[in-house]
Amino acid sequence: MLFFSFFKTLTNQTVTIELKNDIRIRGTLKSVDQYLNIKLDDIEVLDLVKYPHLSSVKNMFIRGSVVRYVMLPRSEVDVGLLEDATRREAANQAGKAR
Amino acid sequence: MAFFGFDTTLPRDRDGSGPRGFFETPDPFAQVAQASALDDDAIDFEDTYDGLGDQLDDDQDEFNDDTFGGPGPESSGRDFDFFGKTAQVSDAIGEEQVRYSLQNPNAPRVAQPVAQPVQPAPQAKRSGYEKYSEPGYIPDLQAKSSVWGVSQKKTEPIPASRKMLSLEEVEAQMRHSSNAGAPAGDAFLRSMVEPQFHPQSQHLQAIPDGYPPVHPEFLQAQLRQGHLPQMAHPPPGMPELYGGPGIMPPGGPMHMLQNINAPPQNLPPAGPRHAGPPQVQRPPQHQQLPPNRVSSNGMPVITDPQQLANLTPEQRNAYLMEDAKRAKRNHKIFLLSRGNGLMTPQDKNFITRIQLQQLVAAAGSIADSDPEAVLAEDFYYQVCSQIRGAPRQHPHQPLGHFAQTYLLQTGNRLGGHRRGNFQSADNHMQRMQQQVQRAVEAAKAKPKNKQLIIEGSLGKIAFSNAKAPKPMLNIKRPDSADGPKPKKLQSNLSLSDRKSILTNVENVYSALMAMEDMERTMPPPPEEGDAEAIQEHMEWRQKLHTLNQKLWRSLKVMEPIVPNSTTPHPFIAFLSYPKGKKAIPRIFRHIDQEQRVTILTMIVVHLDSLDVVRLAQPVPGEAQPSLGMREAIDLFSLAVMPCLLGYVNEAPFNIIIGLLGLVINQTHVQTVARTKVGLGILTMLLSRAEIVKEAGQASEHDWQQWVEKFNVLFDTLEPGLNDTFPGTISSGDDMYVWQFLAAVGIGASPEQQQRLVIAVKDRVMETVGYSKTLPADMGSQRLSNVNLFMRAIGLDVELLG
């Protein structure tokens, strides 16, 4: 749930999402769910020349499984807290596995 | 030539009701366009024809129509729509047959010469979609038998594509049409007496007796032409059978396929035949039923009411049962459909939102029981939203409260501008919430099987939910008995290799987090006499102390110092990682003064082996240390130094003296003094001593000790004072050096101050000169840095002119 928890804090931020088919989309992250499906608003496709069919798309819902990368605004990430959250998650996982 | 199902007929030939090709999907809207373009018949064949058709071999087209279903222009004049009519009047089919024959005069047939490929009556041009061009037109959904294009197929006027009729065939057709007008009773009688079994051709049997007698010559001619008298579509009776007007029965297309595939025998026999003894009828009927006429449920596909009469009682019963069921269902749908359109989309959205919020609230109520679990699952979000000033007041406020406030807002919205019946809506929401809660509880009560194996299924079915997604990989962990053991041996071997250092760091962090968690659960301060609360508090303190000890051990500050060791002390190694540096402020919050001084002492003792000192010397030829090192230094200055400073500012004087002694005795002062961190620590100690002296807290004895140490330090530093400045004058940040010089200058004797001025005079002059070439604010910044030092020794840059 760490990623879900993490992405929830990024709602209404501008992110760039790279899909597994190399399309990169920049837009406002509207919401995310536990499958890391992503809703983007006001999107803008980088390299639009290659994907003209997306030129009229204004918002989209992206299935989480097709996402390769999410590029985040650095200032919006609390690194120390994220480190701690990661430690907790790891501890939880270890606890569950036992 | 209907290859691939393209409709090759010209627009004028196309009237929409001809049988379609096998692969052709009906396009109802094509007709709309066609209807609007009726006046000017827009497409000119010659313009669009690419001549490819000329290359086709016409000799081999004979069976195309059988294979694909031939395009057939509708003949309006040949009305052989027996099936449509019979289906409509299934009650009294015998009489109706007579009436039908009488009803349909042969006038159109007379009017239309048989062999001429002239277009049929003008209404054939009607597409049936004309009405759609009128706005607001609602079609009456009646199943029209003509839609199925059934009977026309049989004796259509030969269109342009079928011009090559021999005289014989034309004669056959003429005779046929003249016979069609014969009194129906005659045909009826004849069919009764001698059912037409023609030995010559299997197909001839196919012609049901309801048809007027057809001459064998004609049939044969048709056969030769490849025009089997086939049925391409289900008879018109079907839609009525299925109850809903215009509603295709489920699997309707399937029926059509079956009918296309079926040989012509499938023509439902017309009425008079059944008036006769069933024994006569049955054998051919059964023999003619191909297997694919039987639908999936084992029931024969009933396309005509008459077929019902031919079924065995069991089949009929089954069929009727099924029909009743279907009718019941349709009725139910109809009843339900009365509510259609009662709710606007907004209403539906509203209800959906309520439901979702209930679910959130339900999830929250689970969490209510265990806020720790929420924090464990959703730590980052919870804390981050707290930090960013999200609606909740403290991070440990359970999610349920959050959801409930949200819910209240919705209630207000509802009461505000909707229907005003806040009360009932509220009740509704409460009821729904209870329902969901019950469901959630039931789900919780269920045994928590993680997977289910159903007999016959291929593999396991894993349950998953939001909290525990279905595991994609199932990795078996090695038993703890044989797993970590070899690792432990290794880590014991080398205490300071990278991996064990990182493990140490992580241990420190987990201890830290445990302590922070403990702090959260601190019981309220006990009141006087409340033994239980005092007891609780004591236990808590005890636990906290245990954790503190754990943290202290994992810091490894107390590891013995090995002189001249090649590997750094574990604590110094710990500090060499960024996350080790970052941990220091958090650690300092949880340890007592004694532990803090121990850490400070440890750092001072190892000052020249700290990475930020040892590696901070720029490589010869470089003005600055590497970027990574600069970052490390900045981090150390930001994270560690304030902690140390915070302690030093309160430290007793003797400790300061001791620390200075350690710097002088244990470290290479010249090296230390050339680094920002080293100078920073020295500045810290010197300034603290000065403050103590100013405050008059220092005893004479202590002060003597201090001056001794200071003199040693000064003497050691003096030759290298110029080297303490980083790089050239233009390379920027040298403020910390001026700060250090100021601290030295304050504590120095007048004689020492003199030496100090001489040592750094050049740098002072340079900086003053350089600052004049800089923009005003940067220049004054540099000057004020210098002034920091100058004022410490009672001078001012202003005096330098």
Coordinates of N, CA and C in Angstrom, one line a residue, chain B residues 70 122 195 243 357 538 553 574 683 693 791:
Chain B
G70 N -27.9 -14.5 -52.7 CA -27.8 -13.6 -53.8 C -28.5 -12.3 -53.5
P122 N -43.3 1.3 -58.2 CA -42.5 2.4 -57.6 C -42.3 2.2 -56.1
P195 N -49.6 -35.6 -52.5 CA -48.4 -34.7 -52.1 C -47.3 -34.9 -53.1
G243 N -42.9 -12.9 -28.8 CA -43.6 -12.0 -27.9 C -43.4 -10.6 -28.2
Q357 N -19.4 6.8 -0.4 CA -19.0 7.3 0.9 C -19.3 6.4 2.1
M538 N 5.0 4.5 34.7 CA 6.3 3.9 35.0 C 6.7 2.8 34.0
R553 N 22.8 1.1 21.7 CA 23.7 0.0 21.3 C 23.8 -0.1 19.8
F574 N 29.1 5.2 10.4 CA 27.7 5.5 10.4 C 27.5 6.9 9.9
T683 N 35.3 26.8 15.9 CA 34.6 28.0 16.1 C 33.6 27.9 17.3
K693 N 33.3 33.1 29.5 CA 34.2 34.0 30.1 C 33.5 35.4 30.3
R791 N 36.1 43.5 13.6 CA 35.5 44.0 14.8 C 36.0 43.2 16.0

